[in-house]
């Protein structure tokens, strides 16, 4: 409210509006042009006394109020109040504790008074503001005690000390004033005064950390129904408890995993946060740099307290409306749903200051004014009505709203995560006092060295190292690295005014990165060593096998000759045996033919007999089938007849005849009763039925009723036997007719058997002879095969010998080189333990630093490794260790400068774990990224409408995205992308961006670039992105400008150089690929290397190709050396131009407006070379360089002076002159330092006495005596003693710079020494002397700035770059622009910018682009909001 319109003005606009209301009863409504009266309202205001940054209210405002001063209560009154609060609680405790309510109240109030008097707010400690709420918080903490855990007076005193430290000292800074130590002394004094001379050391005797004090928390025991507030005596148990809860948190679905290391300070912060969350209306402000763990520990503490977290999600369009919607949801959770909830809010989410105003209101009163409309209030009332009625409310709207607000205040805990960097926190606390008054402040300090070591050790716990001492040493180096980076950042801020923040996130990245780099490097080096070892082993195996194969080859030749002789002898024997076998075969074949005819005759007889028998066989088979159907029951049925039917009796009589039995019924029944009757029927000898039986049977079968069908109708069993009798009869009759034929067949078969036996004997004899011949033939074949095998083996060995000789001789060079390489790789494998640490540290910390700081950091890190006896490479180079030469060459081809600094930046960009943010004022990184990623790259900026859509597509489809031209603040909507806040959903990794859940593709890359030369990024940005200083360095720029010079002067030479560069890069890459291919083939070979002909041929071809490439490379490199030597002749021009550019770059330190584009500078350089040409041909390189340097230096001076304020033109000329002379070694360092800083004498006791104190004051004499200490100026102090009159005359002259120096000093001094003398004696004439110095060393044209010439400026400009006029008040270049346009026959459209003119200006620009006309935009300062659009339009043209 009391904010002034400016620092100088006493005007306080908000208060003036209130005064207007009081004086005139309302305000004027500008929209409706009518006066608005405010009726039936009174104004009650409140304020604190002006102090601690609070503004004074002007008298004319105070005059409108009745002032009531509410004085602070007396200490006695405060003691009475708090004693009354404590006494009822302590009555529950033991008698020893009951009377302690008054001492606690007195001690707390006394301590509060001491704190008020001692710890006063300052600009750096603006939060050192204390009030009676702090005393109440101490008492409130003490009321959490219970008699089970606090049963002695000392335990109560420790509780009191703990609460005092939490309320007061947790906000103290760690600086030289040691506020915490002083506060503890105050606590000790208060203890002695109020608790019967109790002493800190005595009370804290059993505490884990005497300096920190006791640790209390209420989450150690889950078994009890209510969480008890108790003192922790075993800190390790507390740490394990927190780790268990962290593990539970990480198992929760849809929560982002937190990989935290809970060292001592982290556990203490968890306890502090949890303590406040468990208190009614407990709110916190966590102050610390980004990455210090504020939000993570707050989430963990809330999870332990079983309180849900509520956080807003910032999007690009997130404004006050969306904020109020979120606040409504928060209030409904806390008030309507009656759920405890934590609102976690950090300062990066403050898109509008109204957010803080609302938070301040919630902290102060529990509500946000006008948050709900009238239509929304009934739903609120209905939501709390039941609970309010149960609590005794009447149910009126006012009471329901009050109950709702109280529910919100009871359930809502606000945790603010604020950064102490800059003045933002101080300003916010000043404007919104509720941030301090209604929160408990917990300051997150820099991690101490022991905490860093503990965290480092935790990350190394699972790493395989030699011993635990090694892990301890590495952890110590981790700590040293982090602290050294912090110190370097502080130095860089002091020396270069560049801000860089080192946060705990950098340290965590170092620890994780070390594991990653070490593992990858071990794998890489180990694989390379194993490949070389395997290849070397294969070569050694081939070489050793040559001698063995030579001996075996001679043996095999002898065996092969003997085998040939044996084969010839065996062939003779085979021919003889085969002749005998052939004769026997002929005889056997004749006998076999004759016997075969007899076999045919026998077969004809047998077939004839068989045909006749086949007539009877079907009937017999049918009968047997019928018999098969019979069983005992069927026979028993027949047997059961006492007087069988006639047909049955007849059938059984025929059956009895066949069995030669009596035909009566009793005999038949007896036979039927036999157990094997059916078997006898089935096995009846049908071939030997006698004639008498056949005669009797004939009488039966000829009977008319002896038919199976007739009999079967009476008895199935008898029918079946009837069929059998008929079949036996038929078969026996046929067999009787066939018997003679069988006899004849038997005789033929017996004769045939005799002849066949004779034939078999002959065949057996033939088989024996044939087998013998076959055995001989097999033996011969085996001998021939053995002979051929031996011959083939000999040929194979001969071929292998030739192949081995070819391979061993061909790879002899690799053999020696690989042996050396294996030794080097083994050493690298050992040294990578320390090298990986330095590389990981470089990746994590070195990005924002320039070359000088990086060198110092690496040197200090290597010294730390040496001190801890850890192995490392003495000549360690980050780029060599982390990047392959082929990749670096490819980057150079793609546009990355070839200097070491740029190479380091390239490595950091592709290997950093956080997304790279490149400080790229010269646009070098932007161009490199574009060429490196090529067509897949998506380019956006923060002003692009489709920025988030392009980033979303990149995330989903794995595309690289370049976010260019960012400023010092990033869009909060990018927070999840920068933090890589991935959520595990099933098997998917999801990134929640705004209201979308995107499947995360691991191929996604994000590059960020800024054109700001010296941006000030907050710690939060440093935590989420890897800031890389991509500012061009002189060496890299010199190489680029050398290429430009040669391209202009010797285009063919530069083309040849470019082609050679590409060829050499491709050749070296091919060499690496060929060697990898050779090693791969060797490693994948199983068994003997020499047995794989295609492999050996491939290896030989690879070796030939490798030799050919090596030869070509050697020739190319020799040619490149000659080309480089020729190019070096133009080096002086590139050196001068690079020096001039960095003079321009440094002008930005004088005024932020002095920004110079590298692209435009290169264009200027090219233009200068064209203008420097004379008509003379055949100018040598040295003379040409002098021409270029003269012309370009003057062009730079004129070009730059156009954009400089008049006061800075001489400074620029002097700086340009000094830099050029420094590059030529013409500026001694001591003299230059004296000229810049003068002489300062700390102790004048040893100083030479001043000979002329009447005209030489003490400061001037200090300058003279210090100048006398410079060797080249030694004796000048004596000259004053000897010739003080001459020096006085020179001193009192009006223009001493133009006068000769007294004595022989005129001839002794250089121009710089003359300036030093002027600097020492006549500081008022230094500028004139500097003008003379510039004129004498660069030329008089550099001492006289060129006048404004619009025509000359236009001649130097181009159509792509607009002209910008920076005007002084009252100056208008419109007339000059019109005149120039008229002279160029060009139309010019003029637009005076102002409200509503953006569309007009855009239309004129588009029209000018189409028609080729000029556009003049006046008063650009009146439309600063439109300037980004104009910039984008220019950059896209």
mmCIF file of N, CA, C and O in Angstrom, residues 358-406:
data_model
loop_
_atom_site.group_PDB
_atom_site.id
_atom_site.type_symbol
_atom_site.label_atom_id
_atom_site.label_comp_id
_atom_site.label_asym_id
_atom_site.label_seq_id
_atom_site.Cartn_x
_atom_site.Cartn_y
_atom_site.Cartn_z
ATOM 1 N N UNK A 358 -2.533 -12.687 -2.620
ATOM 2 C CA UNK A 358 -3.526 -13.653 -2.145
ATOM 3 C C UNK A 358 -2.941 -14.562 -1.067
ATOM 4 O O UNK A 358 -3.614 -14.875 -0.073
ATOM 5 N N UNK A 359 -1.710 -14.993 -1.261
ATOM 6 C CA UNK A 359 -1.076 -15.842 -0.238
ATOM 7 C C UNK A 359 -0.909 -15.078 1.060
ATOM 8 O O UNK A 359 -1.121 -15.622 2.167
ATOM 9 N N UNK A 360 -0.538 -13.824 0.952
ATOM 10 C CA UNK A 360 -0.412 -12.995 2.144
ATOM 11 C C UNK A 360 -1.752 -12.901 2.876
ATOM 12 O O UNK A 360 -1.818 -12.979 4.106
ATOM 13 N N UNK A 361 -2.839 -12.781 2.126
ATOM 14 C CA UNK A 361 -4.166 -12.724 2.742
ATOM 15 C C UNK A 361 -4.527 -14.052 3.404
ATOM 16 O O UNK A 361 -5.116 -14.072 4.499
ATOM 17 N N UNK A 362 -4.203 -15.160 2.765
ATOM 18 C CA UNK A 362 -4.496 -16.466 3.369
ATOM 19 C C UNK A 362 -3.728 -16.624 4.671
ATOM 20 O O UNK A 362 -4.276 -17.081 5.690
ATOM 21 N N UNK A 363 -2.450 -16.238 4.652
ATOM 22 C CA UNK A 363 -1.641 -16.361 5.867
ATOM 23 C C UNK A 363 -2.167 -15.463 6.978
ATOM 24 O O UNK A 363 -2.166 -15.833 8.156
ATOM 25 N N UNK A 364 -2.648 -14.290 6.610
ATOM 26 C CA UNK A 364 -3.069 -13.322 7.624
ATOM 27 C C UNK A 364 -4.486 -13.575 8.117
ATOM 28 O O UNK A 364 -4.763 -13.502 9.321
ATOM 29 N N UNK A 365 -5.405 -13.881 7.190
ATOM 30 C CA UNK A 365 -6.815 -13.974 7.586
ATOM 31 C C UNK A 365 -7.480 -15.285 7.192
ATOM 32 O O UNK A 365 -8.608 -15.549 7.596
ATOM 33 N N UNK A 366 -6.823 -16.085 6.367
ATOM 34 C CA UNK A 366 -7.399 -17.368 5.978
ATOM 35 C C UNK A 366 -8.295 -17.302 4.769
ATOM 36 O O UNK A 366 -8.905 -18.315 4.411
ATOM 37 N N UNK A 367 -8.442 -16.156 4.146
ATOM 38 C CA UNK A 367 -9.335 -16.051 2.997
ATOM 39 C C UNK A 367 -8.746 -15.091 1.969
ATOM 40 O O UNK A 367 -7.838 -14.310 2.262
ATOM 41 N N UNK A 368 -9.285 -15.186 0.749
ATOM 42 C CA UNK A 368 -8.921 -14.273 -0.330
ATOM 43 C C UNK A 368 -10.143 -13.422 -0.630
ATOM 44 O O UNK A 368 -11.202 -13.962 -0.977
ATOM 45 N N UNK A 369 -10.040 -12.126 -0.488
ATOM 46 C CA UNK A 369 -11.222 -11.271 -0.726
ATOM 47 C C UNK A 369 -11.773 -11.450 -2.142
ATOM 48 O O UNK A 369 -11.023 -11.532 -3.121
ATOM 49 N N UNK A 370 -13.110 -11.567 -2.207
ATOM 50 C CA UNK A 370 -13.825 -11.642 -3.495
ATOM 51 C C UNK A 370 -13.407 -12.841 -4.333
ATOM 52 O O UNK A 370 -13.490 -12.809 -5.569
ATOM 53 N N UNK A 371 -12.967 -13.909 -3.668
ATOM 54 C CA UNK A 371 -12.591 -15.095 -4.430
ATOM 55 C C UNK A 371 -13.830 -15.752 -5.020
ATOM 56 O O UNK A 371 -13.824 -16.201 -6.172
ATOM 57 N N UNK A 372 -14.894 -15.812 -4.222
ATOM 58 C CA UNK A 372 -16.125 -16.463 -4.666
ATOM 59 C C UNK A 372 -17.157 -15.423 -5.073
ATOM 60 O O UNK A 372 -17.318 -14.384 -4.410
ATOM 61 N N UNK A 373 -17.873 -15.713 -6.137
ATOM 62 C CA UNK A 373 -19.002 -14.868 -6.512
ATOM 63 C C UNK A 373 -20.230 -15.252 -5.669
ATOM 64 O O UNK A 373 -20.240 -16.282 -4.985
ATOM 65 N N UNK A 374 -21.272 -14.440 -5.715
ATOM 66 C CA UNK A 374 -22.460 -14.728 -4.923
ATOM 67 C C UNK A 374 -23.104 -16.055 -5.322
ATOM 68 O O UNK A 374 -23.676 -16.748 -4.481
ATOM 69 N N UNK A 375 -22.982 -16.396 -6.594
ATOM 70 C CA UNK A 375 -23.594 -17.649 -7.051
ATOM 71 C C UNK A 375 -22.872 -18.874 -6.505
ATOM 72 O O UNK A 375 -23.454 -19.961 -6.433
ATOM 73 N N UNK A 376 -21.613 -18.721 -6.133
ATOM 74 C CA UNK A 376 -20.825 -19.862 -5.667
ATOM 75 C C UNK A 376 -20.925 -20.074 -4.165
ATOM 76 O O UNK A 376 -20.584 -21.147 -3.659
ATOM 77 N N UNK A 377 -21.394 -19.068 -3.438
ATOM 78 C CA UNK A 377 -21.409 -19.170 -1.978
ATOM 79 C C UNK A 377 -22.408 -20.206 -1.444
ATOM 80 O O UNK A 377 -22.094 -20.912 -0.476
ATOM 81 N N UNK A 378 -23.610 -20.371 -2.018
ATOM 82 C CA UNK A 378 -24.530 -21.385 -1.466
ATOM 83 C C UNK A 378 -23.929 -22.786 -1.437
ATOM 84 O O UNK A 378 -24.177 -23.542 -0.494
ATOM 85 N N UNK A 379 -23.155 -23.132 -2.439
ATOM 86 C CA UNK A 379 -22.526 -24.454 -2.435
ATOM 87 C C UNK A 379 -21.543 -24.579 -1.280
ATOM 88 O O UNK A 379 -21.424 -25.649 -0.661
ATOM 89 N N UNK A 380 -20.842 -23.492 -0.967
ATOM 90 C CA UNK A 380 -19.927 -23.489 0.178
ATOM 91 C C UNK A 380 -20.712 -23.692 1.470
ATOM 92 O O UNK A 380 -20.352 -24.505 2.329
ATOM 93 N N UNK A 381 -21.815 -22.949 1.622
ATOM 94 C CA UNK A 381 -22.611 -23.056 2.846
ATOM 95 C C UNK A 381 -23.155 -24.473 3.014
ATOM 96 O O UNK A 381 -23.116 -25.042 4.120
ATOM 97 N N UNK A 382 -23.645 -25.052 1.932
ATOM 98 C CA UNK A 382 -24.208 -26.405 2.025
ATOM 99 C C UNK A 382 -23.127 -27.422 2.370
ATOM 100 O O UNK A 382 -23.386 -28.409 3.068
ATOM 101 N N UNK A 383 -21.919 -27.188 1.902
ATOM 102 C CA UNK A 383 -20.843 -28.139 2.161
ATOM 103 C C UNK A 383 -20.412 -28.189 3.613
ATOM 104 O O UNK A 383 -19.922 -29.223 4.078
ATOM 105 N N UNK A 384 -20.548 -27.063 4.333
ATOM 106 C CA UNK A 384 -20.088 -27.042 5.733
ATOM 107 C C UNK A 384 -21.243 -27.002 6.730
ATOM 108 O O UNK A 384 -21.003 -27.004 7.938
ATOM 109 N N UNK A 385 -22.464 -26.963 6.236
ATOM 110 C CA UNK A 385 -23.598 -26.751 7.136
ATOM 111 C C UNK A 385 -23.694 -27.818 8.217
ATOM 112 O O UNK A 385 -23.868 -27.514 9.402
ATOM 113 N N UNK A 386 -23.583 -29.096 7.821
ATOM 114 C CA UNK A 386 -23.754 -30.172 8.804
ATOM 115 C C UNK A 386 -22.689 -30.098 9.887
ATOM 116 O O UNK A 386 -22.969 -30.186 11.087
ATOM 117 N N UNK A 387 -21.418 -29.932 9.440
ATOM 118 C CA UNK A 387 -20.343 -29.868 10.440
ATOM 119 C C UNK A 387 -20.482 -28.621 11.308
ATOM 120 O O UNK A 387 -20.191 -28.659 12.515
ATOM 121 N N UNK A 388 -20.912 -27.522 10.704
ATOM 122 C CA UNK A 388 -21.071 -26.288 11.480
ATOM 123 C C UNK A 388 -22.187 -26.434 12.508
ATOM 124 O O UNK A 388 -22.061 -25.982 13.660
ATOM 125 N N UNK A 389 -23.275 -27.085 12.114
ATOM 126 C CA UNK A 389 -24.392 -27.301 13.048
ATOM 127 C C UNK A 389 -23.955 -28.195 14.199
ATOM 128 O O UNK A 389 -24.282 -27.935 15.371
ATOM 129 N N UNK A 390 -23.190 -29.247 13.860
ATOM 130 C CA UNK A 390 -22.690 -30.132 14.918
ATOM 131 C C UNK A 390 -21.771 -29.391 15.867
ATOM 132 O O UNK A 390 -21.671 -29.725 17.056
ATOM 133 N N UNK A 391 -21.086 -28.351 15.345
ATOM 134 C CA UNK A 391 -20.168 -27.585 16.190
ATOM 135 C C UNK A 391 -20.876 -26.493 16.977
ATOM 136 O O UNK A 391 -20.225 -25.767 17.742
ATOM 137 N N UNK A 392 -22.184 -26.361 16.807
ATOM 138 C CA UNK A 392 -22.936 -25.399 17.604
ATOM 139 C C UNK A 392 -23.228 -24.087 16.922
ATOM 140 O O UNK A 392 -23.668 -23.136 17.580
ATOM 141 N N UNK A 393 -22.996 -23.978 15.612
ATOM 142 C CA UNK A 393 -23.295 -22.730 14.890
ATOM 143 C C UNK A 393 -24.796 -22.638 14.618
ATOM 144 O O UNK A 393 -25.475 -23.649 14.455
ATOM 145 N N UNK A 394 -25.274 -21.401 14.499
ATOM 146 C CA UNK A 394 -26.694 -21.187 14.266
ATOM 147 C C UNK A 394 -27.108 -21.468 12.833
ATOM 148 O O UNK A 394 -28.296 -21.626 12.541
ATOM 149 N N UNK A 395 -26.150 -21.467 11.917
ATOM 150 C CA UNK A 395 -26.476 -21.763 10.527
ATOM 151 C C UNK A 395 -26.731 -20.554 9.679
ATOM 152 O O UNK A 395 -27.167 -20.670 8.530
ATOM 153 N N UNK A 396 -26.469 -19.340 10.210
ATOM 154 C CA UNK A 396 -26.596 -18.151 9.371
ATOM 155 C C UNK A 396 -25.453 -18.104 8.373
ATOM 156 O O UNK A 396 -24.424 -18.747 8.549
ATOM 157 N N UNK A 397 -25.646 -17.328 7.328
ATOM 158 C CA UNK A 397 -24.612 -17.265 6.291
ATOM 159 C C UNK A 397 -23.287 -16.749 6.846
ATOM 160 O O UNK A 397 -22.222 -17.251 6.494
ATOM 161 N N UNK A 398 -23.357 -15.768 7.702
ATOM 162 C CA UNK A 398 -22.127 -15.225 8.280
ATOM 163 C C UNK A 398 -21.377 -16.266 9.087
ATOM 164 O O UNK A 398 -20.151 -16.405 8.988
ATOM 165 N N UNK A 399 -22.135 -17.001 9.933
ATOM 166 C CA UNK A 399 -21.469 -18.010 10.755
ATOM 167 C C UNK A 399 -20.956 -19.163 9.905
ATOM 168 O O UNK A 399 -19.894 -19.738 10.188
ATOM 169 N N UNK A 400 -21.712 -19.539 8.871
ATOM 170 C CA UNK A 400 -21.241 -20.618 7.992
ATOM 171 C C UNK A 400 -19.963 -20.202 7.267
ATOM 172 O O UNK A 400 -19.033 -21.010 7.111
ATOM 173 N N UNK A 401 -19.922 -18.946 6.826
ATOM 174 C CA UNK A 401 -18.697 -18.487 6.151
ATOM 175 C C UNK A 401 -17.523 -18.455 7.136
ATOM 176 O O UNK A 401 -16.402 -18.862 6.792
ATOM 177 N N UNK A 402 -17.782 -17.992 8.353
ATOM 178 C CA UNK A 402 -16.713 -17.974 9.365
ATOM 179 C C UNK A 402 -16.228 -19.384 9.661
ATOM 180 O O UNK A 402 -15.017 -19.636 9.797
ATOM 181 N N UNK A 403 -17.165 -20.324 9.744
ATOM 182 C CA UNK A 403 -16.769 -21.709 10.004
ATOM 183 C C UNK A 403 -15.942 -22.254 8.836
ATOM 184 O O UNK A 403 -14.959 -22.975 9.036
ATOM 185 N N UNK A 404 -16.356 -21.895 7.614
ATOM 186 C CA UNK A 404 -15.610 -22.343 6.436
ATOM 187 C C UNK A 404 -14.172 -21.802 6.467
ATOM 188 O O UNK A 404 -13.203 -22.531 6.226
ATOM 189 N N UNK A 405 -14.013 -20.533 6.788
ATOM 190 C CA UNK A 405 -12.680 -19.916 6.846
ATOM 191 C C UNK A 405 -11.844 -20.570 7.939
ATOM 192 O O UNK A 405 -10.648 -20.861 7.754
ATOM 193 N N UNK A 406 -12.459 -20.836 9.086
ATOM 194 C CA UNK A 406 -11.713 -21.485 10.159
ATOM 195 C C UNK A 406 -11.287 -22.892 9.764
ATOM 196 O O UNK A 406 -10.199 -23.356 10.120
#
